[in-house]
Amino acid sequence: MLREFELDLPGDLQETLTRLPGGTPLAGGTNLLVDLRARREEAKRLVWLGNIEAFRDIKIDKAHVAIGGGTTVGDILRNSAMIDAAPSLVGAARVFGGQMVRNQATVAGNVCSGSPAADTVPPLLSLDAEICLASSTGVRSVPIDSFYSGFKKNQRKQDELITGLSWSVPGPSTANLFYKLARRKGDAITVVGVAVTVTRDGDRCSDARIALGAVAPTVFRAKDAEAMLTDQPLTEELIDEAARAAMAQSNPIDDIRASADYRRHTVHMLTRRLIGQAWRSLAGKEADK
Amino acid sequence: MTDQTTARHTEANVVLRQVGKPLERTDAEGKATGRTRYAGDYTMPGMLHAKVLRSDIASGKLKRLDASKARALPGVTAILTAEDLPDRLAATDMPGQTGQKRAATDRQILVREIIRHHGEPLALIAAETPAIADKAHDLIEYEIEPLPGVYETSAALQAGAPVVTEPDNIVGEHKIRKGDTEKGFAEADHIIENTFHTQFIEHAFLEPEVGLAWVDENGVINIRMSTQVIEHFRFIADAMGVPHNKVRILGAMVGGGFGGKEDITVELYLALLAQATRRPVRLAYTREDSFVGHGKRHPFDITHKTGVTKDGKITALEVTIRADSGAYVFLSPYVLLYCAVAAPGPYRIDNVKIDSKAIATNNMYTSAFRGFGAAQACVAYEAQMDEIAKAISIDRFELRRHNFMRTGDKTATGQTVESAIWSDKCMTQALAALGEPTNAEGPVKVGRGVATYQQSYGRITWFHDTAEAWVGIEVDGTVIVRSGVTDIGAGQASALGQIAAELLGVGLDDVVVYNSDSAVTPLAGTTTATRALYMTGRAAHKASEILRGRLVEFAASELGVRPEDVDLANGQAFVIDNPESAMSLKDLAARGASEGLQRSELAMFRAPFTDPIDEETGQGPVFPDFTYGCHAVEVAVDTETGEVTVLKSVGAHDIGQAINPQAVEGQIEGGALMGQGYALSEELIYQEGKLVSPSFSEYLIPTSMDMPEIKSIILESRSGLGPFGAKGIGEPSLTPVAPAIANAIADAIGTRVFDLPITPEKIVRALREADENA
């Protein structure tokens, strides 16, 4: 049974920020309430974020995307402009939990939970997202690449709230993909998550991002692999070599879902596959130019 | 998921007016509108809330249990520990039966000293609110000294192993001997041997165990609960030390059973607490309680050694079977027997030698689960058929056709099957329904597989199974059926209505069925063993037919014709050759009532009764009859990641006669889903006997995103022992699914994973090993 807790219901953002010290923000509750019931979580006072005005707003223009801290995973799916503004994030949203969880869980909450298997994080890393954090004393912005510091540890201070996330819309020469490998197709915890971004300039890859989920204490970018691809023509051999580098940078564990060995193997396979798909999809666009 | 164009194949064109039609079931509207009351929906004034304290380790000695702090908590009404209970055991057997080692293997109600499995109950709590019961649960102090346990069947058989069940951990053994296997192997050109392993799985019914008990003004302990077996009232009475007529179990619509509500679950705890407090008590398991609170499906290791000629005739079969029965015997000896009898599959093999053992360990106890040992047998024998075909380079479907039993053949235990054996027809139609093969691309390989089967319906014939039903016609011409059958969601009650409607010439709308009350409705036995329609349906058929005879005779005299000239249909009795000459059933019933016509009948149906089979040879009849059929699938396997997608799934079964084809499709679709989970993703993981996957985030049932459209093909030989020639489909629909998927995967990737579930990781490993061996 659910532990007893106090529930704060602040009316707006300012009031929320003043209540946060010593409290735990409650958005969708798809982790927090489950953990409270399972007694994995000790929070005594929850601060409800549901009254913050325009907290679920999504703003997309030609170059930029900004989503409010209350944006749910379902909101991502229901916004038709998102498919071009964040293809990998839409891909992750489609296979995120089940329908009821998607309607309730927020992207910011998923980012904040810090689970290495959090499905929205590899896409946001592949998109170089910025995290906007606010407290009663001020506002700051942190690149998601420097947000995580260890297993379920991140740069958010206890009295801070993620008020939004933003990133640049990928250009026409950029492909951005995500794949979730899990033990079943619906409502499953990720075994390996891979998000890639490839930007093509003529016959070369000008920029690459490879973000890996569930294969290390945090979601991380395989920067060795990214560097191998940057400013190179992507041959099958090079892609395979980079995918092996991504595998080498992974540090997965054995758990009841999969062994570390299998996770490493599939990082290799999926990174190779996604980079190849991204590169080939851009070849068509290059030819159209 | 339903394919609306269900194919139906009927041998004889018999006119049926109600039976065989996809009528809206009597339980449909209530479920669709949410008005149906399940056991958890019942409350009573002054009701207490119960909770069970369980051991969190699998093998140990309870050194100390102190409930004083919990008892002192305001709002706590009762805490029961072993010290408060009479020193009785709880039966783990079937009603009316005596297991192989029953006296030694019954279960302690609460732990007195020795803890034998994770989740074994230590104390019962009743409190004014669920929250107080929870607090009391946390306030009970106890100390457990861990003891060495045994968690593998092979270890449990070794000398010096911890003894879970005296004297040697063997809780069941069965042998089957037919012909001469030495001679058979000598005649073989090839001998193929493989071992197959199946896993622990969970029933995962939608409705966790729940009930409400109270002691009434007559001192009768009433228990309203979710169960497949209301006749456990006798075991409850025995465990409590009260006469049988002082315990009554009332069912409600059940939210799924699959064998998991076949044993005693919450009813004994409810009865004890209601008796101790003299207040109504409600106990509702959480999902976590349910995961550790009831028995699981037996893991099996099954080794097949098959002798076969070069043209594919099977000449000899040796099967060795080991089942993990966990810490208490429950139904293990019977599950084992089902597996042994099923082990040769639907094949005619003249020389057979089968040895089987059920072995106690400190894992969670295992018991009934849809398919009951025969499903595990099918996982092995159908995989073995494909392995034989591969080894001797022969078409795997032709290999099956070459060896299928035909109508009139005998089983391995020497039982002549009286009904039609349509394995070939079912397989041919299932394969045809797969249609054009799906194209494979890149690392994704596509494969197909089938599994055929022989699965009993009805209980073991030396149990001397019976069922009763009462059918009556009211003075306004409406019909009432009463039968103790529990409805676990497959339309067990509605089917009785459809049968009575057929015979009494009314519509299903004109029938009301009362069921599932051990004191008031005639006892009909369990809803298990694919027996409910067969047994209760025959009882309702018999009662309806007798009543019909009386009505026809009375109508004949009223209409001035012979009884054989009268038929009942559309709410009327009419002269067959002159339908204008008719009277309404309403008038007929009213007239009959005023003349003292008996307008009701209580009938008993008896299954075939036999003596037990010979212990040394296993020869003799075991079951009333068998269902035959086939499941066929097409899968895509990603050879880089090992991911499997089931593309097509077809069940083709000869069910004799569909009473309600839509309900049959429901069984085939449900079986396809459950079997897919069994094949690919479902597994209860125990570490040192402790369940480490006690939630649906780790225990992975297929979701709608994992399932393809399922095609159901219903064949009707009208040759079964059930009403109107029906056979059973509840368990058979599940049995062939997992081996069909396993075979399709093996077909796709060219190598086999021998242990379920076939996870992506195991596929990658098997491919790697095949690559290294090549």
Tab-separated table of C-alpha atoms in Angstrom, chain A residues 1 4 37 39 94-95 102 179-189 256-259 261-262 265-266 269-270 272-273, chain B residues 130-131 134-135 138 286 288 443 638 640-641 643-645 681 685 692 696-698 700-701 703 705-706 759-761 764 768:
chain	number	residue	atom	x	y	z
A	1	MET	CA	0.000	0.000	0.000
A	4	GLU	CA	1.526	8.254	3.626
A	37	ARG	CA	3.897	2.039	-3.132
A	39	ARG	CA	8.581	1.429	-0.587
A	94	ARG	CA	5.848	5.598	-29.680
A	95	VAL	CA	7.394	2.738	-27.729
A	102	ARG	CA	2.395	7.865	-22.128
A	179	TYR	CA	15.602	2.186	-31.811
A	180	LYS	CA	14.443	0.516	-28.645
A	181	LEU	CA	15.414	-3.089	-28.137
A	182	ALA	CA	13.255	-4.747	-25.490
A	183	ARG	CA	11.917	-8.147	-24.516
A	184	ARG	CA	8.561	-7.357	-26.112
A	185	LYS	CA	7.182	-4.689	-28.412
A	186	GLY	CA	4.729	-2.930	-26.123
A	187	ASP	CA	5.061	-1.600	-22.582
A	188	ALA	CA	8.538	-2.918	-21.902
A	189	ILE	CA	11.681	-1.775	-20.159
A	256	ILE	CA	17.093	-10.320	-15.498
A	257	ARG	CA	16.319	-8.705	-18.833
A	258	ALA	CA	19.614	-9.440	-20.555
A	259	SER	CA	23.284	-10.158	-20.051
A	261	ASP	CA	27.416	-9.606	-23.303
A	262	TYR	CA	24.146	-9.517	-25.242
A	265	HIS	CA	26.549	-7.288	-29.038
A	266	THR	CA	23.322	-5.447	-29.799
A	269	MET	CA	24.461	-4.333	-34.309
A	270	LEU	CA	22.000	-1.520	-33.716
A	272	ARG	CA	25.771	-0.108	-37.225
A	273	ARG	CA	22.235	-0.489	-38.499
B	130	PRO	CA	-6.841	-2.162	4.794
B	131	ALA	CA	-4.383	0.491	5.993
B	134	ASP	CA	-0.968	-3.155	6.380
B	135	LYS	CA	0.476	-1.488	9.468
B	138	ASP	CA	4.717	-4.494	9.347
B	286	THR	CA	-2.603	-7.425	-4.592
B	288	GLU	CA	2.329	-8.937	-5.739
B	443	PRO	CA	19.279	-9.900	-41.455
B	638	ASP	CA	16.089	-10.528	-36.677
B	640	GLU	CA	21.369	-9.590	-35.487
B	641	THR	CA	19.344	-8.838	-32.358
B	643	GLU	CA	14.070	-10.275	-31.895
B	644	VAL	CA	11.073	-12.357	-32.988
B	645	THR	CA	7.914	-11.015	-34.585
B	681	SER	CA	8.798	-13.889	-23.118
B	685	ILE	CA	12.707	-16.270	-12.284
B	692	VAL	CA	12.815	-12.044	-8.386
B	696	PHE	CA	4.296	-7.215	-14.749
B	697	SER	CA	7.298	-5.032	-15.514
B	698	GLU	CA	9.458	-8.164	-15.376
B	700	LEU	CA	6.179	-10.167	-19.810
B	701	ILE	CA	2.804	-11.131	-21.231
B	703	THR	CA	0.765	-6.919	-25.496
B	705	MET	CA	1.588	-4.628	-30.112
B	706	ASP	CA	3.163	-8.088	-29.967
B	759	THR	CA	14.447	-14.921	-25.805
B	760	PRO	CA	16.320	-12.744	-28.299
B	761	GLU	CA	19.470	-13.389	-26.308
B	764	VAL	CA	21.749	-14.776	-30.731
B	768	ARG	CA	26.694	-17.878	-32.634
